[in-house]
Amino acid sequence: QVQLVESGGGLVQAGNSLTLSCAASGDTSCISAMAWYRQTPGKERELVAGITSGGSTYYADSVKGRFTISRDNAKNTMYLQMNSLKPEDTAVYYCNADCPRWGVVSTYWGQGTQVTASS
């Protein structure tokens, strides 16, 4: 089992920055890819950014050039640096981790952290 805890959310003015953290605990040795998702009421949860264990990254078009995902494997922590925040970035942000083992991939989620960018 893996436990994920997000932190760093809050209320900021549009144009400002926030950094989210996701601390993993438990059976962290199995974690491969990690990602940040976000969700607003009435909408599907969407992938914002992802990072593999080797450091390869993916970004949604809507955040390219503004958000940076990173991870510190020694600390079992993933980060999302969010710059130039826009009101449309307002959402609950969730941390996600995949644990492939014996041909089965277990997916874990954090509880979410609210990010609000006011105009």
PDB file of N, CA and C in Angstrom, residues 10-99:
ATOM      1  N   GLY A  10      -3.764  26.638  -2.025  1.00  0.00           N
ATOM      2  CA  GLY A  10      -4.179  27.869  -1.375  1.00  0.00           C
ATOM      3  C   GLY A  10      -4.831  28.826  -2.345  1.00  0.00           C
ATOM      4  N   LEU A  11      -5.033  30.040  -1.873  1.00  0.00           N
ATOM      5  CA  LEU A  11      -5.650  31.105  -2.665  1.00  0.00           C
ATOM      6  C   LEU A  11      -4.579  32.116  -3.046  1.00  0.00           C
ATOM      7  N   VAL A  12      -4.451  32.366  -4.344  1.00  0.00           N
ATOM      8  CA  VAL A  12      -3.494  33.357  -4.831  1.00  0.00           C
ATOM      9  C   VAL A  12      -4.153  34.199  -5.904  1.00  0.00           C
ATOM     10  N   GLN A  13      -3.566  35.350  -6.152  1.00  0.00           N
ATOM     11  CA  GLN A  13      -4.045  36.186  -7.253  1.00  0.00           C
ATOM     12  C   GLN A  13      -3.514  35.630  -8.563  1.00  0.00           C
ATOM     13  N   ALA A  14      -4.296  35.773  -9.591  1.00  0.00           N
ATOM     14  CA  ALA A  14      -3.851  35.347 -10.914  1.00  0.00           C
ATOM     15  C   ALA A  14      -2.531  36.017 -11.243  1.00  0.00           C
ATOM     16  N   GLY A  15      -1.644  35.247 -11.863  1.00  0.00           N
ATOM     17  CA  GLY A  15      -0.325  35.752 -12.194  1.00  0.00           C
ATOM     18  C   GLY A  15       0.743  35.350 -11.207  1.00  0.00           C
ATOM     19  N   ASN A  16       0.308  34.943 -10.028  1.00  0.00           N
ATOM     20  CA  ASN A  16       1.264  34.523  -9.005  1.00  0.00           C
ATOM     21  C   ASN A  16       1.571  33.037  -9.105  1.00  0.00           C
ATOM     22  N   SER A  17       2.367  32.553  -8.140  1.00  0.00           N
ATOM     23  CA  SER A  17       2.864  31.170  -8.191  1.00  0.00           C
ATOM     24  C   SER A  17       2.498  30.397  -6.935  1.00  0.00           C
ATOM     25  N   LEU A  18       2.458  29.089  -7.081  1.00  0.00           N
ATOM     26  CA  LEU A  18       2.297  28.157  -5.969  1.00  0.00           C
ATOM     27  C   LEU A  18       3.106  26.915  -6.269  1.00  0.00           C
ATOM     28  N   THR A  19       3.557  26.248  -5.223  1.00  0.00           N
ATOM     29  CA  THR A  19       4.219  24.957  -5.386  1.00  0.00           C
ATOM     30  C   THR A  19       3.483  23.916  -4.562  1.00  0.00           C
ATOM     31  N   LEU A  20       3.030  22.875  -5.247  1.00  0.00           N
ATOM     32  CA  LEU A  20       2.379  21.751  -4.573  1.00  0.00           C
ATOM     33  C   LEU A  20       3.410  20.665  -4.293  1.00  0.00           C
ATOM     34  N   SER A  21       3.215  19.960  -3.192  1.00  0.00           N
ATOM     35  CA  SER A  21       4.057  18.817  -2.853  1.00  0.00           C
ATOM     36  C   SER A  21       3.173  17.597  -2.647  1.00  0.00           C
ATOM     37  N   CYS A  22       3.732  16.437  -2.953  1.00  0.00           N
ATOM     38  CA  CYS A  22       3.048  15.173  -2.726  1.00  0.00           C
ATOM     39  C   CYS A  22       4.047  14.230  -2.059  1.00  0.00           C
ATOM     40  N   ALA A  23       3.799  13.927  -0.796  1.00  0.00           N
ATOM     41  CA  ALA A  23       4.691  13.043  -0.048  1.00  0.00           C
ATOM     42  C   ALA A  23       4.125  11.632  -0.056  1.00  0.00           C
ATOM     43  N   ALA A  24       4.948  10.691  -0.469  1.00  0.00           N
ATOM     44  CA  ALA A  24       4.538   9.291  -0.515  1.00  0.00           C
ATOM     45  C   ALA A  24       5.126   8.531   0.670  1.00  0.00           C
ATOM     46  N   SER A  25       4.341   7.604   1.199  1.00  0.00           N
ATOM     47  CA  SER A  25       4.824   6.745   2.287  1.00  0.00           C
ATOM     48  C   SER A  25       4.260   5.348   2.096  1.00  0.00           C
ATOM     49  N   GLY A  26       4.754   4.421   2.879  1.00  0.00           N
ATOM     50  CA  GLY A  26       4.328   3.036   2.744  1.00  0.00           C
ATOM     51  C   GLY A  26       5.282   2.275   1.833  1.00  0.00           C
ATOM     52  N   ASP A  27       4.739   1.482   0.921  1.00  0.00           N
ATOM     53  CA  ASP A  27       5.532   0.652   0.016  1.00  0.00           C
ATOM     54  C   ASP A  27       6.005   1.461  -1.185  1.00  0.00           C
ATOM     55  N   THR A  28       6.817   2.499  -0.927  1.00  0.00           N
ATOM     56  CA  THR A  28       7.212   3.426  -1.985  1.00  0.00           C
ATOM     57  C   THR A  28       8.174   2.813  -2.999  1.00  0.00           C
ATOM     58  N   SER A  29       8.773   1.690  -2.678  1.00  0.00           N
ATOM     59  CA  SER A  29       9.736   1.077  -3.607  1.00  0.00           C
ATOM     60  C   SER A  29       9.079   0.632  -4.896  1.00  0.00           C
ATOM     61  N   CYS A  30       7.759   0.463  -4.896  1.00  0.00           N
ATOM     62  CA  CYS A  30       7.074  -0.027  -6.104  1.00  0.00           C
ATOM     63  C   CYS A  30       6.678   1.105  -7.043  1.00  0.00           C
ATOM     64  N   ILE A  31       6.757   2.365  -6.585  1.00  0.00           N
ATOM     65  CA  ILE A  31       6.241   3.490  -7.371  1.00  0.00           C
ATOM     66  C   ILE A  31       7.045   3.675  -8.653  1.00  0.00           C
ATOM     67  N   SER A  32       6.341   3.758  -9.780  1.00  0.00           N
ATOM     68  CA  SER A  32       6.994   4.069 -11.049  1.00  0.00           C
ATOM     69  C   SER A  32       6.606   5.490 -11.448  1.00  0.00           C
ATOM     70  N   ALA A  33       5.622   5.642 -12.303  1.00  0.00           N
ATOM     71  CA  ALA A  33       5.202   6.978 -12.732  1.00  0.00           C
ATOM     72  C   ALA A  33       4.353   7.654 -11.661  1.00  0.00           C
ATOM     73  N   MET A  34       4.467   8.968 -11.618  1.00  0.00           N
ATOM     74  CA  MET A  34       3.638   9.779 -10.737  1.00  0.00           C
ATOM     75  C   MET A  34       3.055  10.913 -11.565  1.00  0.00           C
ATOM     76  N   ALA A  35       1.971  11.477 -11.080  1.00  0.00           N
ATOM     77  CA  ALA A  35       1.322  12.518 -11.872  1.00  0.00           C
ATOM     78  C   ALA A  35       0.489  13.434 -10.987  1.00  0.00           C
ATOM     79  N   TRP A  36       0.183  14.584 -11.543  1.00  0.00           N
ATOM     80  CA  TRP A  36      -0.776  15.510 -10.943  1.00  0.00           C
ATOM     81  C   TRP A  36      -2.004  15.573 -11.850  1.00  0.00           C
ATOM     82  N   TYR A  37      -3.162  15.457 -11.235  1.00  0.00           N
ATOM     83  CA  TYR A  37      -4.439  15.634 -11.911  1.00  0.00           C
ATOM     84  C   TYR A  37      -5.164  16.792 -11.238  1.00  0.00           C
ATOM     85  N   ARG A  38      -6.174  17.309 -11.920  1.00  0.00           N
ATOM     86  CA  ARG A  38      -7.024  18.319 -11.292  1.00  0.00           C
ATOM     87  C   ARG A  38      -8.477  18.110 -11.716  1.00  0.00           C
ATOM     88  N   GLN A  39      -9.358  18.616 -10.869  1.00  0.00           N
ATOM     89  CA  GLN A  39     -10.785  18.431 -11.125  1.00  0.00           C
ATOM     90  C   GLN A  39     -11.566  19.627 -10.606  1.00  0.00           C
ATOM     91  N   THR A  40     -12.523  20.056 -11.416  1.00  0.00           N
ATOM     92  CA  THR A  40     -13.459  21.094 -11.011  1.00  0.00           C
ATOM     93  C   THR A  40     -14.851  20.478 -10.954  1.00  0.00           C
ATOM     94  N   PRO A  41     -15.756  21.068 -10.211  1.00  0.00           N
ATOM     95  CA  PRO A  41     -17.103  20.490 -10.055  1.00  0.00           C
ATOM     96  C   PRO A  41     -17.779  20.260 -11.397  1.00  0.00           C
ATOM     97  N   GLY A  42     -18.308  19.076 -11.561  1.00  0.00           N
ATOM     98  CA  GLY A  42     -19.051  18.751 -12.766  1.00  0.00           C
ATOM     99  C   GLY A  42     -18.199  18.342 -13.949  1.00  0.00           C
ATOM    100  N   LYS A  43     -16.893  18.311 -13.760  1.00  0.00           N
ATOM    101  CA  LYS A  43     -16.002  17.940 -14.864  1.00  0.00           C
ATOM    102  C   LYS A  43     -15.207  16.702 -14.525  1.00  0.00           C
ATOM    103  N   GLU A  44     -14.692  16.068 -15.591  1.00  0.00           N
ATOM    104  CA  GLU A  44     -13.842  14.901 -15.400  1.00  0.00           C
ATOM    105  C   GLU A  44     -12.496  15.332 -14.817  1.00  0.00           C
ATOM    106  N   ARG A  45     -11.901  14.427 -14.075  1.00  0.00           N
ATOM    107  CA  ARG A  45     -10.541  14.677 -13.577  1.00  0.00           C
ATOM    108  C   ARG A  45      -9.602  14.651 -14.785  1.00  0.00           C
ATOM    109  N   GLU A  46      -8.724  15.652 -14.882  1.00  0.00           N
ATOM    110  CA  GLU A  46      -7.840  15.743 -16.041  1.00  0.00           C
ATOM    111  C   GLU A  46      -6.379  15.671 -15.623  1.00  0.00           C
ATOM    112  N   LEU A  47      -5.581  15.059 -16.493  1.00  0.00           N
ATOM    113  CA  LEU A  47      -4.150  14.949 -16.259  1.00  0.00           C
ATOM    114  C   LEU A  47      -3.498  16.295 -16.529  1.00  0.00           C
ATOM    115  N   VAL A  48      -2.744  16.777 -15.566  1.00  0.00           N
ATOM    116  CA  VAL A  48      -2.043  18.056 -15.689  1.00  0.00           C
ATOM    117  C   VAL A  48      -0.591  17.832 -16.102  1.00  0.00           C
ATOM    118  N   ALA A  49       0.086  16.946 -15.384  1.00  0.00           N
ATOM    119  CA  ALA A  49       1.505  16.674 -15.662  1.00  0.00           C
ATOM    120  C   ALA A  49       1.868  15.321 -15.081  1.00  0.00           C
ATOM    121  N   GLY A  50       2.830  14.656 -15.715  1.00  0.00           N
ATOM    122  CA  GLY A  50       3.280  13.363 -15.237  1.00  0.00           C
ATOM    123  C   GLY A  50       4.793  13.262 -15.320  1.00  0.00           C
ATOM    124  N   ILE A  51       5.345  12.357 -14.518  1.00  0.00           N
ATOM    125  CA  ILE A  51       6.789  12.156 -14.508  1.00  0.00           C
ATOM    126  C   ILE A  51       7.090  10.699 -14.228  1.00  0.00           C
ATOM    127  N   THR A  52       8.000  10.128 -15.018  1.00  0.00           N
ATOM    128  CA  THR A  52       8.377   8.731 -14.816  1.00  0.00           C
ATOM    129  C   THR A  52       9.461   8.624 -13.748  1.00  0.00           C
ATOM    130  N   SER A  53       9.787   7.399 -13.370  1.00  0.00           N
ATOM    131  CA  SER A  53      10.844   7.201 -12.385  1.00  0.00           C
ATOM    132  C   SER A  53      12.187   7.677 -12.919  1.00  0.00           C
ATOM    133  N   GLY A  54      12.336   7.687 -14.237  1.00  0.00           N
ATOM    134  CA  GLY A  54      13.577   8.154 -14.846  1.00  0.00           C
ATOM    135  C   GLY A  54      13.628   9.645 -15.097  1.00  0.00           C
ATOM    136  N   GLY A  55      12.517  10.331 -14.842  1.00  0.00           N
ATOM    137  CA  GLY A  55      12.515  11.780 -14.975  1.00  0.00           C
ATOM    138  C   GLY A  55      11.890  12.319 -16.256  1.00  0.00           C
ATOM    139  N   SER A  56      11.385  11.451 -17.121  1.00  0.00           N
ATOM    140  CA  SER A  56      10.692  11.950 -18.315  1.00  0.00           C
ATOM    141  C   SER A  56       9.377  12.583 -17.892  1.00  0.00           C
ATOM    142  N   THR A  57       9.039  13.677 -18.564  1.00  0.00           N
ATOM    143  CA  THR A  57       7.854  14.439 -18.144  1.00  0.00           C
ATOM    144  C   THR A  57       6.848  14.596 -19.274  1.00  0.00           C
ATOM    145  N   TYR A  58       5.627  14.854 -18.851  1.00  0.00           N
ATOM    146  CA  TYR A  58       4.521  15.142 -19.774  1.00  0.00           C
ATOM    147  C   TYR A  58       3.735  16.315 -19.193  1.00  0.00           C
ATOM    148  N   TYR A  59       3.265  17.186 -20.064  1.00  0.00           N
ATOM    149  CA  TYR A  59       2.430  18.313 -19.628  1.00  0.00           C
ATOM    150  C   TYR A  59       1.212  18.448 -20.527  1.00  0.00           C
ATOM    151  N   ALA A  60       0.089  18.757 -19.943  1.00  0.00           N
ATOM    152  CA  ALA A  60      -1.080  19.117 -20.726  1.00  0.00           C
ATOM    153  C   ALA A  60      -0.780  20.429 -21.445  1.00  0.00           C
ATOM    154  N   ASP A  61      -1.362  20.599 -22.617  1.00  0.00           N
ATOM    155  CA  ASP A  61      -1.109  21.813 -23.397  1.00  0.00           C
ATOM    156  C   ASP A  61      -1.447  23.068 -22.610  1.00  0.00           C
ATOM    157  N   SER A  62      -2.465  22.976 -21.777  1.00  0.00           N
ATOM    158  CA  SER A  62      -2.944  24.150 -21.054  1.00  0.00           C
ATOM    159  C   SER A  62      -1.952  24.670 -20.008  1.00  0.00           C
ATOM    160  N   VAL A  63      -0.966  23.851 -19.628  1.00  0.00           N
ATOM    161  CA  VAL A  63      -0.027  24.282 -18.584  1.00  0.00           C
ATOM    162  C   VAL A  63       1.422  24.324 -19.066  1.00  0.00           C
ATOM    163  N   LYS A  64       1.673  23.911 -20.307  1.00  0.00           N
ATOM    164  CA  LYS A  64       3.039  23.920 -20.829  1.00  0.00           C
ATOM    165  C   LYS A  64       3.636  25.307 -20.747  1.00  0.00           C
ATOM    166  N   GLY A  65       4.874  25.367 -20.275  1.00  0.00           N
ATOM    167  CA  GLY A  65       5.564  26.636 -20.165  1.00  0.00           C
ATOM    168  C   GLY A  65       5.277  27.377 -18.868  1.00  0.00           C
ATOM    169  N   ARG A  66       4.267  26.939 -18.122  1.00  0.00           N
ATOM    170  CA  ARG A  66       3.922  27.592 -16.851  1.00  0.00           C
ATOM    171  C   ARG A  66       4.143  26.674 -15.639  1.00  0.00           C
ATOM    172  N   PHE A  67       3.890  25.395 -15.803  1.00  0.00           N
ATOM    173  CA  PHE A  67       4.020  24.433 -14.709  1.00  0.00           C
ATOM    174  C   PHE A  67       5.247  23.571 -14.911  1.00  0.00           C
ATOM    175  N   THR A  68       5.878  23.175 -13.810  1.00  0.00           N
ATOM    176  CA  THR A  68       7.018  22.279 -13.853  1.00  0.00           C
ATOM    177  C   THR A  68       6.827  21.180 -12.828  1.00  0.00           C
ATOM    178  N   ILE A  69       6.887  19.927 -13.292  1.00  0.00           N
ATOM    179  CA  ILE A  69       6.774  18.782 -12.403  1.00  0.00           C
ATOM    180  C   ILE A  69       8.161  18.239 -12.114  1.00  0.00           C
ATOM    181  N   SER A  70       8.379  17.810 -10.892  1.00  0.00           N
ATOM    182  CA  SER A  70       9.665  17.217 -10.523  1.00  0.00           C
ATOM    183  C   SER A  70       9.436  16.225  -9.387  1.00  0.00           C
ATOM    184  N   ARG A  71      10.438  15.404  -9.134  1.00  0.00           N
ATOM    185  CA  ARG A  71      10.334  14.455  -8.025  1.00  0.00           C
ATOM    186  C   ARG A  71      11.703  14.246  -7.409  1.00  0.00           C
ATOM    187  N   ASP A  72      11.692  14.013  -6.120  1.00  0.00           N
ATOM    188  CA  ASP A  72      12.903  13.697  -5.378  1.00  0.00           C
ATOM    189  C   ASP A  72      12.710  12.284  -4.858  1.00  0.00           C
ATOM    190  N   ASN A  73      13.293  11.316  -5.557  1.00  0.00           N
ATOM    191  CA  ASN A  73      13.067   9.916  -5.199  1.00  0.00           C
ATOM    192  C   ASN A  73      13.627   9.580  -3.816  1.00  0.00           C
ATOM    193  N   ALA A  74      14.676  10.263  -3.423  1.00  0.00           N
ATOM    194  CA  ALA A  74      15.265  10.003  -2.106  1.00  0.00           C
ATOM    195  C   ALA A  74      14.318  10.424  -0.986  1.00  0.00           C
ATOM    196  N   LYS A  75      13.518  11.460  -1.269  1.00  0.00           N
ATOM    197  CA  LYS A  75      12.561  11.952  -0.268  1.00  0.00           C
ATOM    198  C   LYS A  75      11.156  11.423  -0.521  1.00  0.00           C
ATOM    199  N   ASN A  76      10.991  10.632  -1.577  1.00  0.00           N
ATOM    200  CA  ASN A  76       9.666  10.108  -1.928  1.00  0.00           C
ATOM    201  C   ASN A  76       8.650  11.234  -2.060  1.00  0.00           C
ATOM    202  N   THR A  77       9.052  12.300  -2.704  1.00  0.00           N
ATOM    203  CA  THR A  77       8.203  13.473  -2.831  1.00  0.00           C
ATOM    204  C   THR A  77       8.182  13.966  -4.273  1.00  0.00           C
ATOM    205  N   MET A  78       7.009  14.364  -4.709  1.00  0.00           N
ATOM    206  CA  MET A  78       6.827  14.949  -6.040  1.00  0.00           C
ATOM    207  C   MET A  78       6.353  16.385  -5.868  1.00  0.00           C
ATOM    208  N   TYR A  79       6.703  17.226  -6.825  1.00  0.00           N
ATOM    209  CA  TYR A  79       6.356  18.640  -6.738  1.00  0.00           C
ATOM    210  C   TYR A  79       5.680  19.111  -8.022  1.00  0.00           C
ATOM    211  N   LEU A  80       4.922  20.184  -7.906  1.00  0.00           N
ATOM    212  CA  LEU A  80       4.384  20.863  -9.074  1.00  0.00           C
ATOM    213  C   LEU A  80       4.551  22.365  -8.843  1.00  0.00           C
ATOM    214  N   GLN A  81       5.508  22.944  -9.558  1.00  0.00           N
ATOM    215  CA  GLN A  81       5.710  24.383  -9.500  1.00  0.00           C
ATOM    216  C   GLN A  81       4.769  25.013 -10.505  1.00  0.00           C
ATOM    217  N   MET A  82       3.881  25.880 -10.021  1.00  0.00           N
ATOM    218  CA  MET A  82       2.878  26.498 -10.885  1.00  0.00           C
ATOM    219  C   MET A  82       3.120  27.999 -10.929  1.00  0.00           C
ATOM    220  N   ASN A  83       3.504  28.478 -12.100  1.00  0.00           N
ATOM    221  CA  ASN A  83       3.750  29.904 -12.298  1.00  0.00           C
ATOM    222  C   ASN A  83       2.656  30.509 -13.180  1.00  0.00           C
ATOM    223  N   SER A  84       2.568  31.829 -13.132  1.00  0.00           N
ATOM    224  CA  SER A  84       1.601  32.552 -13.970  1.00  0.00           C
ATOM    225  C   SER A  84       0.216  31.916 -13.889  1.00  0.00           C
ATOM    226  N   LEU A  85      -0.248  31.690 -12.693  1.00  0.00           N
ATOM    227  CA  LEU A  85      -1.535  31.019 -12.509  1.00  0.00           C
ATOM    228  C   LEU A  85      -2.672  31.834 -13.116  1.00  0.00           C
ATOM    229  N   LYS A  86      -3.629  31.128 -13.680  1.00  0.00           N
ATOM    230  CA  LYS A  86      -4.804  31.734 -14.302  1.00  0.00           C
ATOM    231  C   LYS A  86      -6.046  31.293 -13.538  1.00  0.00           C
ATOM    232  N   PRO A  87      -7.112  32.063 -13.613  1.00  0.00           N
ATOM    233  CA  PRO A  87      -8.355  31.644 -12.944  1.00  0.00           C
ATOM    234  C   PRO A  87      -8.802  30.251 -13.380  1.00  0.00           C
ATOM    235  N   GLU A  88      -8.547  29.891 -14.629  1.00  0.00           N
ATOM    236  CA  GLU A  88      -8.956  28.561 -15.108  1.00  0.00           C
ATOM    237  C   GLU A  88      -8.103  27.436 -14.540  1.00  0.00           C
ATOM    238  N   ASP A  89      -7.045  27.753 -13.820  1.00  0.00           N
ATOM    239  CA  ASP A  89      -6.276  26.733 -13.124  1.00  0.00           C
ATOM    240  C   ASP A  89      -6.916  26.351 -11.788  1.00  0.00           C
ATOM    241  N   THR A  90      -7.923  27.097 -11.386  1.00  0.00           N
ATOM    242  CA  THR A  90      -8.616  26.816 -10.128  1.00  0.00           C
ATOM    243  C   THR A  90      -9.241  25.425 -10.165  1.00  0.00           C
ATOM    244  N   ALA A  91      -8.885  24.601  -9.193  1.00  0.00           N
ATOM    245  CA  ALA A  91      -9.366  23.224  -9.148  1.00  0.00           C
ATOM    246  C   ALA A  91      -8.843  22.561  -7.881  1.00  0.00           C
ATOM    247  N   VAL A  92      -9.327  21.357  -7.628  1.00  0.00           N
ATOM    248  CA  VAL A  92      -8.707  20.497  -6.632  1.00  0.00           C
ATOM    249  C   VAL A  92      -7.639  19.687  -7.351  1.00  0.00           C
ATOM    250  N   TYR A  93      -6.425  19.733  -6.846  1.00  0.00           N
ATOM    251  CA  TYR A  93      -5.302  19.028  -7.451  1.00  0.00           C
ATOM    252  C   TYR A  93      -5.024  17.743  -6.674  1.00  0.00           C
ATOM    253  N   TYR A  94      -4.902  16.653  -7.437  1.00  0.00           N
ATOM    254  CA  TYR A  94      -4.683  15.337  -6.849  1.00  0.00           C
ATOM    255  C   TYR A  94      -3.346  14.767  -7.282  1.00  0.00           C
ATOM    256  N   CYS A  95      -2.682  14.132  -6.358  1.00  0.00           N
ATOM    257  CA  CYS A  95      -1.448  13.407  -6.617  1.00  0.00           C
ATOM    258  C   CYS A  95      -1.798  11.954  -6.957  1.00  0.00           C
ATOM    259  N   ASN A  96      -1.068  11.387  -7.896  1.00  0.00           N
ATOM    260  CA  ASN A  96      -1.333  10.029  -8.368  1.00  0.00           C
ATOM    261  C   ASN A  96      -0.020   9.276  -8.475  1.00  0.00           C
ATOM    262  N   ALA A  97      -0.037   7.998  -8.111  1.00  0.00           N
ATOM    263  CA  ALA A  97       1.164   7.167  -8.254  1.00  0.00           C
ATOM    264  C   ALA A  97       0.768   5.788  -8.728  1.00  0.00           C
ATOM    265  N   ASP A  98       1.560   5.227  -9.630  1.00  0.00           N
ATOM    266  CA  ASP A  98       1.340   3.882 -10.135  1.00  0.00           C
ATOM    267  C   ASP A  98       2.379   2.931  -9.564  1.00  0.00           C
ATOM    268  N   CYS A  99       1.922   1.745  -9.177  1.00  0.00           N
ATOM    269  CA  CYS A  99       2.806   0.698  -8.673  1.00  0.00           C
ATOM    270  C   CYS A  99       2.597  -0.568  -9.491  1.00  0.00           C
TER     271      CYS A  99
END
